[in-house]
CSV table of C-alpha atoms and ligand atoms in Angstrom, one decimal:
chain,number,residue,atom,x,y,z
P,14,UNK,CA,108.6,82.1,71.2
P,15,UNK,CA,106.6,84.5,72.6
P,16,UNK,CA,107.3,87.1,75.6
P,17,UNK,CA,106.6,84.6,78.6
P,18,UNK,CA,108.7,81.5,77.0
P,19,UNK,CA,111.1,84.1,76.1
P,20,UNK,CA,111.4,85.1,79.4
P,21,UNK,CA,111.5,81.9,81.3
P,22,UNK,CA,114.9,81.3,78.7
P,23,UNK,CA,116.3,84.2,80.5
P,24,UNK,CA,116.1,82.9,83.9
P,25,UNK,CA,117.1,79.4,82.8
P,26,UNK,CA,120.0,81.3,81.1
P,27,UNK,CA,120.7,83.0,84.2
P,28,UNK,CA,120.6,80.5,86.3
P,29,UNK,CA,123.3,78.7,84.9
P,30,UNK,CA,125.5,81.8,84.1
P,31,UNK,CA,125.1,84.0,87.2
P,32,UNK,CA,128.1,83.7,89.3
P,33,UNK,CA,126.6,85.1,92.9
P,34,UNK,CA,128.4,83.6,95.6
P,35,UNK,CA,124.7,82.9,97.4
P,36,UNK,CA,124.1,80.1,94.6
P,37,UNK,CA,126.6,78.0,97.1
P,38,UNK,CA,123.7,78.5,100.0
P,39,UNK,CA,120.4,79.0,98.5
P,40,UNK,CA,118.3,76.0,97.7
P,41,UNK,CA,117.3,77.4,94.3
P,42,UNK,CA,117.1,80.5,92.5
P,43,UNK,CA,113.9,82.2,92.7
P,44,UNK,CA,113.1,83.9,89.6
P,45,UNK,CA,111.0,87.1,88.4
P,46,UNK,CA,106.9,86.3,88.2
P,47,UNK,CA,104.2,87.2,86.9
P,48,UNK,CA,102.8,88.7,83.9
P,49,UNK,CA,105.6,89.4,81.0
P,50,UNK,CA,103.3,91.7,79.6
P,51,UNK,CA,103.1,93.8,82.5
P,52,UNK,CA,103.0,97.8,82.8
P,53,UNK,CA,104.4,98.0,86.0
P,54,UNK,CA,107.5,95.9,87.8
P,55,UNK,CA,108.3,95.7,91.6
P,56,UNK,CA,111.4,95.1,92.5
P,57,UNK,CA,112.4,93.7,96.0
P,58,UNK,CA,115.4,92.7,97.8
P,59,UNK,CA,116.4,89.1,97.6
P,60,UNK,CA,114.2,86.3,98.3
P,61,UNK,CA,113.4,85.3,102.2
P,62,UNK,CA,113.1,81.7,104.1
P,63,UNK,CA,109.6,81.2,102.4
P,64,UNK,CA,110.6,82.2,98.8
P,65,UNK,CA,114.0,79.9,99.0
P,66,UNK,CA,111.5,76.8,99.8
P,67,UNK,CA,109.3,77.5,97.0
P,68,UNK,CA,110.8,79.6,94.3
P,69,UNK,CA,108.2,82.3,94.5
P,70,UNK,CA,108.6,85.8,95.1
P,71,UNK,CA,106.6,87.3,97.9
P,72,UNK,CA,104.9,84.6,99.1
P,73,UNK,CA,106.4,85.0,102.9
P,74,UNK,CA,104.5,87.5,105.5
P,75,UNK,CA,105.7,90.3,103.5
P,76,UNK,CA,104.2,89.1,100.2
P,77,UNK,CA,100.2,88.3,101.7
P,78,UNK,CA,101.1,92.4,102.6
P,79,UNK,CA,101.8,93.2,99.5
P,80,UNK,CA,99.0,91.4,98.0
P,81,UNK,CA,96.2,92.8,100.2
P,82,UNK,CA,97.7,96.2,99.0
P,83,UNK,CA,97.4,95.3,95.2
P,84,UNK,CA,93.9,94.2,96.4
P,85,UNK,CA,92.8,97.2,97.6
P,86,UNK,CA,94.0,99.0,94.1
P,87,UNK,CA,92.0,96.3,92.4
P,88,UNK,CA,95.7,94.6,91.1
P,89,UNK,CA,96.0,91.0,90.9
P,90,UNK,CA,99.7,89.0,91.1
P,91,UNK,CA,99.2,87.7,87.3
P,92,UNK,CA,98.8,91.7,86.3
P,93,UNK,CA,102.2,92.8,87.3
P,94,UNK,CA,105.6,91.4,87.4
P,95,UNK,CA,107.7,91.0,90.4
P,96,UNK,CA,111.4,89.9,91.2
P,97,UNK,CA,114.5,90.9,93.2
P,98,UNK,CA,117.6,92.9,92.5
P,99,UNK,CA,119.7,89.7,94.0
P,100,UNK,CA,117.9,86.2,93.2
P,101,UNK,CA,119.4,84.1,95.5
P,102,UNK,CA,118.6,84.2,99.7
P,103,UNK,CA,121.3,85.7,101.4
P,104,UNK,CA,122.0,83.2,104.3
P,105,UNK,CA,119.8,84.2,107.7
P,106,UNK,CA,118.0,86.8,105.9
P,107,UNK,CA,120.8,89.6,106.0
P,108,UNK,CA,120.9,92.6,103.5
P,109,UNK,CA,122.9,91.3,100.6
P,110,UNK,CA,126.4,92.8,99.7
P,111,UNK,CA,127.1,94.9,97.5
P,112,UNK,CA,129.3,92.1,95.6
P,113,UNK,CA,126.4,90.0,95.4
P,114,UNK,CA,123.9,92.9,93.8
P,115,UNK,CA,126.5,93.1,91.4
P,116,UNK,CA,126.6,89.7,90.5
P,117,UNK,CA,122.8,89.7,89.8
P,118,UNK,CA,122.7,93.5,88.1
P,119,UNK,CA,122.6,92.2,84.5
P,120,UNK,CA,120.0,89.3,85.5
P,121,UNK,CA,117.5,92.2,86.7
P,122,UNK,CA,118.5,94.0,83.8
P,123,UNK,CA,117.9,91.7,81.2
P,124,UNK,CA,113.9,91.3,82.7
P,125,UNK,CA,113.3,94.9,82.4
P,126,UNK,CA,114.8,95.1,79.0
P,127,UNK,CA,112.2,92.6,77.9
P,128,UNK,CA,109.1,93.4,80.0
P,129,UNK,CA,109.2,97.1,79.0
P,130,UNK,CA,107.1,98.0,81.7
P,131,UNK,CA,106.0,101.5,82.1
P,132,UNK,CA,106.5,101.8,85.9
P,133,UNK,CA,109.3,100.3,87.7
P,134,UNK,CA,108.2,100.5,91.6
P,135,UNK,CA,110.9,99.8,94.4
P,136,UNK,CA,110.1,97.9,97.4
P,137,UNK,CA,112.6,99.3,99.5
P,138,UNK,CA,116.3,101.0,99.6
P,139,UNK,CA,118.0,98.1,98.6
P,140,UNK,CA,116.4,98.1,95.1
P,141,UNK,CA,116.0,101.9,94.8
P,142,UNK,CA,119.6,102.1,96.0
P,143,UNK,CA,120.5,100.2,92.3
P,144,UNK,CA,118.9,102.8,90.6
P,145,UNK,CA,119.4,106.0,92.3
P,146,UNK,CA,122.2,105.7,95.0
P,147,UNK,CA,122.3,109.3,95.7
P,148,UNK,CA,118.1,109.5,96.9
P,149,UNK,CA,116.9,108.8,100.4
P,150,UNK,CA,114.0,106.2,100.2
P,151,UNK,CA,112.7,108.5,103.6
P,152,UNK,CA,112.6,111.1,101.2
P,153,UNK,CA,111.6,110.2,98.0
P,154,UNK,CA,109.2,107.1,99.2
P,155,UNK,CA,105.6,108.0,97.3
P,156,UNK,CA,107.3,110.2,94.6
P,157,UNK,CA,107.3,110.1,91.2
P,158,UNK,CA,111.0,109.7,90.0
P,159,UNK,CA,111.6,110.1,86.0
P,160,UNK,CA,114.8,109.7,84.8
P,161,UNK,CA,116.4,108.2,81.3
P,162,UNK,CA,119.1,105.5,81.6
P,163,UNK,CA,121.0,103.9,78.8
P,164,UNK,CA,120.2,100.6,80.1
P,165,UNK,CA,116.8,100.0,80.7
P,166,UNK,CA,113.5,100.9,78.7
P,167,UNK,CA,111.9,102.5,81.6
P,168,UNK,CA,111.9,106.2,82.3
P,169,UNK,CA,109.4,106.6,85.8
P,170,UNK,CA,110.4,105.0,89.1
P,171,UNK,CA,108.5,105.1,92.3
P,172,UNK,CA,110.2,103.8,95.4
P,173,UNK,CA,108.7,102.6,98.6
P,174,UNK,CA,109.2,101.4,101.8
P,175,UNK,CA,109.7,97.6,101.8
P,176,UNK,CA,106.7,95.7,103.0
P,177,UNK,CA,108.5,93.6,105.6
P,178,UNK,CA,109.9,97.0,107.1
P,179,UNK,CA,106.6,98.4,107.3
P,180,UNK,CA,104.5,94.9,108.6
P,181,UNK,CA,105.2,95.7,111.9
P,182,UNK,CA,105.7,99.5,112.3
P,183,UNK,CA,102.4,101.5,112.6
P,184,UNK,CA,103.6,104.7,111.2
P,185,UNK,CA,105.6,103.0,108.7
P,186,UNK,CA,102.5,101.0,107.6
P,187,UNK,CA,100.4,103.6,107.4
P,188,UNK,CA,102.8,105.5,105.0
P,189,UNK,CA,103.2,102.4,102.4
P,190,UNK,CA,99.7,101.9,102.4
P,191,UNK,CA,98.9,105.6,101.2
P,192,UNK,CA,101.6,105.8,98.7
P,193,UNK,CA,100.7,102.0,97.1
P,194,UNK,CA,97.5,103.9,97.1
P,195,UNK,CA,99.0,107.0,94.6
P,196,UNK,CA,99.9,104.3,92.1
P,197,UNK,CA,96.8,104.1,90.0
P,198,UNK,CA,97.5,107.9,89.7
P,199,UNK,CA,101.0,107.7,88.7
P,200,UNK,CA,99.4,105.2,86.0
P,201,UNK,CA,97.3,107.6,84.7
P,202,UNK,CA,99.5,110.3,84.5
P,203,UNK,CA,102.7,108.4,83.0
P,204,UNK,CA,100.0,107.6,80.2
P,205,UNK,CA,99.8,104.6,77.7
P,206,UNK,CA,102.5,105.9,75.5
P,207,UNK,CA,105.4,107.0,77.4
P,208,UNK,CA,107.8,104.3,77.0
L,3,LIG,N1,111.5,90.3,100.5
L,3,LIG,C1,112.0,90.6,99.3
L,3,LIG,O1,112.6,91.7,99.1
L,3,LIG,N2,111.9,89.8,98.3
L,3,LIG,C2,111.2,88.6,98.5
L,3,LIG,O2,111.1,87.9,97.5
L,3,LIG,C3,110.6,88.3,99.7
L,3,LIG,C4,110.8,89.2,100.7
């Protein structure tokens, strides 16, 4: 098997095993995608009316965002990965519970234990919140976090506002766009052989 098939056995694993309460009013489970080879992993929230429908992560009004911003750093979709910390939609879009974060935890870590990536990028407080519960994403949005866990391969984080958030908020915009625009920098600087 290699990395990808190996990978899309995790998510049919999971899908079967998970026990989150939001399998009862999802459609479907909308798994991780992208590249399985990737250096960098963004992690959102839980998938949205547009991503329940098609299985897809990001493919709402917040995702064509998030795309023009890996445009404008030359990054395609099939170059990075992308999932959520909880996999299923919560019902009319609200922030999933705790309880239900839990319930997807080992799914999430489980991907980054085989993608290895060398960046792990947060879209949002939600997914930082996983990480690092004691940070403020208003404070440490466009920073280079490094930190060792026992659980996951990965040593740098880099948290930023979530897309949908900033859409529709100038200010808010304008700060997501400059900090997506750090991360071929934080690339560079992490270098090739840091995991
Ligand atoms: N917002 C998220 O956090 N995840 C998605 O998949 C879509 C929107």
């Amino acid at each position: 098997m290699n990395k990808l098939q190996e990978l899309q056995a995790l998510h049919k694993d999971w899908e079967k095993k998970c026990e989150c309460r939001l399998k009862k009013t999802a459609t479907r489970a909308v798994f991780g995608h992208g590249s399985a080879e990737a250096d960098i992993v963004f992690i959102g929230e839980a998938p949205g009316k547009k991503e329940d429908e098609t299985g897809i992560p990001f493919v709402g009004s917040a995702g064509k965002f998030l795309d023009e911003m890996l445009s404008a750093i030359k990054l395609k979709r099939e170059d990075i990965y992308i999932t959520n910390i909880v996999k299923y939609r919560p019902p009319n879009n609200r922030d999933p519970l705790p309880e239900e974060k839990s319930a997807c935890r080992d799914w999430l870590l489980d991907e980054l234990k085989l993608i290895k990536p060398k960046l792990i990028i947060f879209l949002g407080r939600h997914a930082m919140s996983n990480f690092f519960p004691e940070e403020k994403i208003s404070k440490v949005h466009g920073k280079l976090l490094t930190k060792k866990f026992i659980d996951i391969p990965t040593r740098h984080f880099f948290p930023l506002y979530h897309p949908a958030m900033a859409l529709y908020k100038g200010s808010m915009r304008k700060v997501l766009i400059a900090d997506f625009k750090k991360i071929p920098k934080i690339l560079e600087k992490i270098g090739k052989d840091t995991v």
